[in-house]
CSV table of C-alpha atoms in Angstrom, one decimal:
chain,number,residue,atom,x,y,z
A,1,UNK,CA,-14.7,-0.1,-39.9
A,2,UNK,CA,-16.6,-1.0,-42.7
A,3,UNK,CA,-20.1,-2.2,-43.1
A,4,UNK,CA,-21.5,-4.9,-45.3
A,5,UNK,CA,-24.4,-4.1,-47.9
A,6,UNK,CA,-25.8,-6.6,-49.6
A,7,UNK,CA,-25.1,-5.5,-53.5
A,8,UNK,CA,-28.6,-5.4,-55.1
A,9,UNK,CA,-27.6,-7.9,-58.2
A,10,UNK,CA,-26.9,-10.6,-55.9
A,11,UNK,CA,-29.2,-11.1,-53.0
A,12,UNK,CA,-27.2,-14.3,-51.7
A,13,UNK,CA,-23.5,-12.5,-51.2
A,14,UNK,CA,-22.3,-9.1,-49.4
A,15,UNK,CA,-19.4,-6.8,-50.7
A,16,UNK,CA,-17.7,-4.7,-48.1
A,17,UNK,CA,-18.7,-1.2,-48.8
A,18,UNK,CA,-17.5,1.7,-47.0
A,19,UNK,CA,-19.1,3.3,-44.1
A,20,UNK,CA,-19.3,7.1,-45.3
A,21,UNK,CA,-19.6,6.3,-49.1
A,22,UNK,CA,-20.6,9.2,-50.7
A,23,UNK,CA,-20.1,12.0,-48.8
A,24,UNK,CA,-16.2,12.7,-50.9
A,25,UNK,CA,-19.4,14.1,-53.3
A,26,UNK,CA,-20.7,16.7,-50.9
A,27,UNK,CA,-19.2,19.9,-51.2
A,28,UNK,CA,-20.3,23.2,-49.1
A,29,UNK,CA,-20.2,25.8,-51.7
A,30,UNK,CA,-20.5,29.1,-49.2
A,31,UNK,CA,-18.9,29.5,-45.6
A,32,UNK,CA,-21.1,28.8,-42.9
A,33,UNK,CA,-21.8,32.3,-40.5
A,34,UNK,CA,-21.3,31.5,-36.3
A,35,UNK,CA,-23.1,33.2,-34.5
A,36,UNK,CA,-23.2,34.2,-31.0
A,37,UNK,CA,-20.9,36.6,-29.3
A,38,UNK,CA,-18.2,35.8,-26.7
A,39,UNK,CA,-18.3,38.4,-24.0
A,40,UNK,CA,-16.8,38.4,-20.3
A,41,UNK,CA,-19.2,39.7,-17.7
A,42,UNK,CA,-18.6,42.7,-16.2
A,43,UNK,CA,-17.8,41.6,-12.5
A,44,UNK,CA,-15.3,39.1,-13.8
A,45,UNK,CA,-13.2,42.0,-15.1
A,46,UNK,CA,-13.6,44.2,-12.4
A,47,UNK,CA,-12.6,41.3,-9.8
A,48,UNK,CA,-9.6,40.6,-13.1
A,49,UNK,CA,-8.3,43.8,-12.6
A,50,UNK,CA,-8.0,44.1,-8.8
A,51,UNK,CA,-6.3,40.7,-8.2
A,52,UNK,CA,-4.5,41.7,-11.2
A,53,UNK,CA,-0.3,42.2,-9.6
A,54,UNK,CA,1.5,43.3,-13.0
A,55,UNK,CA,1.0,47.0,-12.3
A,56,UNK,CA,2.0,46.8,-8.4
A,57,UNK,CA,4.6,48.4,-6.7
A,58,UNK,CA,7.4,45.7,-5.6
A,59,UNK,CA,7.2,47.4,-2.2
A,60,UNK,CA,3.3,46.4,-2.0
A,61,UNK,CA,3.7,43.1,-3.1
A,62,UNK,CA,6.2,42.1,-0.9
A,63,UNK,CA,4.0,43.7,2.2
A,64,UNK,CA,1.5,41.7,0.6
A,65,UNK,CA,3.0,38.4,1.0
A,66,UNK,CA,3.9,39.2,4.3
A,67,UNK,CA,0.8,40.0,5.6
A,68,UNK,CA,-0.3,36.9,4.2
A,69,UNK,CA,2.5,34.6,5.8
A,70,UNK,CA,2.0,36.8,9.2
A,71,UNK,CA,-2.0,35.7,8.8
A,72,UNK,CA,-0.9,32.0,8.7
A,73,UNK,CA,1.6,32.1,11.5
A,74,UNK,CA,-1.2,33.4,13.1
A,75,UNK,CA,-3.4,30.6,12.4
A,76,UNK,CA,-0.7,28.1,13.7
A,77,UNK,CA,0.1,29.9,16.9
A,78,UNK,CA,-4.0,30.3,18.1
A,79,UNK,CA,-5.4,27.7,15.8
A,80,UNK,CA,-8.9,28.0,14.6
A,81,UNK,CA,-11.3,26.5,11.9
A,82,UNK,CA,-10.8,28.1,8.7
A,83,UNK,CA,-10.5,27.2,5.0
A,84,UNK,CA,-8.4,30.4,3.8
A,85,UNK,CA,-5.3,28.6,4.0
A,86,UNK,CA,-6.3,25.8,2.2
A,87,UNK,CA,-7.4,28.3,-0.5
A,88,UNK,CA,-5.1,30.9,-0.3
A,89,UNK,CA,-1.3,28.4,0.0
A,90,UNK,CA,1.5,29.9,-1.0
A,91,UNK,CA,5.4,28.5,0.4
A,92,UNK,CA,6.8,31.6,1.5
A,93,UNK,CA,6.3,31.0,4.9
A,94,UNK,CA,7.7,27.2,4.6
A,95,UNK,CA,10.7,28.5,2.8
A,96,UNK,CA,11.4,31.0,5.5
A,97,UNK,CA,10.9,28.3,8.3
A,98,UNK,CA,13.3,25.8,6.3
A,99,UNK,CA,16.0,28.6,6.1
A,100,UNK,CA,15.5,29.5,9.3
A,101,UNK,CA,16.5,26.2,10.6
A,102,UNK,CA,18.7,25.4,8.1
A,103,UNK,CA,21.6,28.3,9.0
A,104,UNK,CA,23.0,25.7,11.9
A,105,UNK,CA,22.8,23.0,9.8
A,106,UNK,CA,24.6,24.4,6.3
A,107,UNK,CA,27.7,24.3,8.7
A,108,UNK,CA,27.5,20.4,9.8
A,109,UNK,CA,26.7,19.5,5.9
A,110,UNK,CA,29.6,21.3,4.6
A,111,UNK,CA,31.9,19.0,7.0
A,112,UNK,CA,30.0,15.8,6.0
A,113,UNK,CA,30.5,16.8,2.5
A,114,UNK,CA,34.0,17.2,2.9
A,115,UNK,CA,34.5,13.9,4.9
A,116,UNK,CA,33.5,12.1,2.0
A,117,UNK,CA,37.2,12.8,0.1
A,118,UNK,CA,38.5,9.4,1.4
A,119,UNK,CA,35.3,7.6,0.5
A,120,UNK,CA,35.7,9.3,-3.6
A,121,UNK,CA,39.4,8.1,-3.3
A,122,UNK,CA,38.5,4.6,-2.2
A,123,UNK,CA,35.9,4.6,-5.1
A,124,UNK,CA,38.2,5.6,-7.5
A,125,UNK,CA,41.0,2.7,-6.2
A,126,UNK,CA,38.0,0.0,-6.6
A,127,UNK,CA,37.4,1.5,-10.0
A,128,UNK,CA,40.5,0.5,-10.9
A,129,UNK,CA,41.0,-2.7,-9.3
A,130,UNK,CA,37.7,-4.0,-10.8
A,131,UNK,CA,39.9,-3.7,-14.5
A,132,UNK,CA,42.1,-6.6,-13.5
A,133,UNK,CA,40.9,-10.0,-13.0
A,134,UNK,CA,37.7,-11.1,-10.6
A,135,UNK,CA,38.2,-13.5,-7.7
A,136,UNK,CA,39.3,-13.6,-3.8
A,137,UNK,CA,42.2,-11.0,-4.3
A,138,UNK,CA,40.5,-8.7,-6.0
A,139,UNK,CA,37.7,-8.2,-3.3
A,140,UNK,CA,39.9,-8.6,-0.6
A,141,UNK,CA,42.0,-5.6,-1.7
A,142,UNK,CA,38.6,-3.4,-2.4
A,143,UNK,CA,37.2,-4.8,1.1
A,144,UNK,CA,40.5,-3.3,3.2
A,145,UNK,CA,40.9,-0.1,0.9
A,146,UNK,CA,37.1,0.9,1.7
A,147,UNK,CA,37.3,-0.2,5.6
A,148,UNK,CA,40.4,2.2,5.5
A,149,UNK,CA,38.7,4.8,4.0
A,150,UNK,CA,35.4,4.5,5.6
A,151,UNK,CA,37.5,4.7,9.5
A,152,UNK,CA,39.0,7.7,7.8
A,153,UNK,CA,36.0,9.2,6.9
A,154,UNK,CA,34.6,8.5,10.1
A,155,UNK,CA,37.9,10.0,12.1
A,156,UNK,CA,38.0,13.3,10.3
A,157,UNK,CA,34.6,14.0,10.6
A,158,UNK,CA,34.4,13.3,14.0
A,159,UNK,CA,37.2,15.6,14.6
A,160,UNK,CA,35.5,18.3,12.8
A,161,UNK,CA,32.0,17.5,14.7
A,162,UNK,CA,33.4,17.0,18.3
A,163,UNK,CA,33.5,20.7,19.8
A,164,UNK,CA,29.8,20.9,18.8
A,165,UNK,CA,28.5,18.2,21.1
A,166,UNK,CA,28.7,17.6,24.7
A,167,UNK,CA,31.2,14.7,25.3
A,168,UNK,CA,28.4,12.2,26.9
A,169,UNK,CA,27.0,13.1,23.8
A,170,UNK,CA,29.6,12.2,21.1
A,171,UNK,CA,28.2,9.0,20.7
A,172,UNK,CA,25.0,9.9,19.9
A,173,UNK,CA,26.2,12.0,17.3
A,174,UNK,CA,28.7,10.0,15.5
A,175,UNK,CA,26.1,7.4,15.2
A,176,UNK,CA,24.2,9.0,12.3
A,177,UNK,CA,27.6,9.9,10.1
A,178,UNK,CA,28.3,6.4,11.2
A,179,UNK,CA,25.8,5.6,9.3
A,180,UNK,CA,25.8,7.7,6.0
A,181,UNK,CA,29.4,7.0,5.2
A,182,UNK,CA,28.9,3.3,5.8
A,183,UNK,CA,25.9,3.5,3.1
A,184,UNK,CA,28.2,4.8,1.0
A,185,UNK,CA,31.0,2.1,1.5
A,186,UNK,CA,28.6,-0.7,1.0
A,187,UNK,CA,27.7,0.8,-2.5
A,188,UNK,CA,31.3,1.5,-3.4
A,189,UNK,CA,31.9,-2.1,-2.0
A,190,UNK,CA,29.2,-4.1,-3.9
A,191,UNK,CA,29.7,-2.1,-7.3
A,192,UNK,CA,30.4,-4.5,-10.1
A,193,UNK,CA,29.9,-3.2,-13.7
A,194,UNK,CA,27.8,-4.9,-16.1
């Protein structure tokens, strides 16, 4: 911003002036020399170079990160204070836990995925009947083409799903794909385009 100085003719009235005047004039004839030196201490690369992984053996890393995930399996089975797995986290062991309990469950996705065919083929249907005209009609054929689709959905899937579960138990399980593909109705349902 810039500053006002009176201007020395006229006591009584200020000109703006600005705030580093003068210094376009400065020049620095000669480089200026740093100095100081910019060294690592000796410990840090020692410690560098052992926690350094670039030069190891696949075999011994992966051992490695076992031993590591086998430490923290540890700590959850005979729990104990300790702040080296706060410090030390990694996701290996996560990842193999998640896998681990997702190889029943890749199975009962893959069906739900597939169930959802009728469900695309109703949204495609109320695609196209939103091109014609709004009003009563045009909902009430959307409204019975996704209730058709949805009980489909629901039917085929409970096909698929019913030699996995007890049968006092059917109910239970239905309820949740139940659910999910009625979620999905209600969006194709309520969809209106801008």
């Amino acid at each position: 911003m810039a500053e006002a100085a009176e201007s020395p003719g006229d006591p009584g009235t200020a000109s703006p002036r600005p705030l580093f005047a003068g210094l376009s004039d400065i020049s620095i004839s000669q480089d200026i020399p740093i100095e100081g030196e910019i060294t690592i201490p000796v410990r840090s690369r020692i410690r560098e170079s052992d926690s350094s992984t670039l030069n190891e053996s696949v075999r011994n890393t992966i051992m490695r990160d076992l031993k590591a995930v086998g430490k923290k399996f540890m700590h959850v089975l005979y729990p104990r204070k300790s702040n080296t797995l706060l410090r030390d986290w990694d996701l290996w062991g996560p990842l193999i836990l998640c896998v681990t309990l997702a190889l029943s469950f890749f199975q009962s996705l893959c069906v739900l995925g597939y169930c959802i065919l009728p469900l695309t083929v109703a949204m495609l249907v109320c695609r196209l009947v939103l091109l014609a005209e709004p009003g009563p009609v045009n909902f009430m054929v959307r409204l019975f083409v996704v209730i058709v689709m949805f009980v489909w959905s629901i039917v085929a899937s409970t096909a698929f799903l019913a030699d996995s579960q007890p049968p006092n138990r059917k109910a239970l399980a239905v309820y949740p794909v139940f659910l999910f593909y009625f979620v999905i109705s209600w969006m194709i349902l309520t969809f209106t385009p801008q």
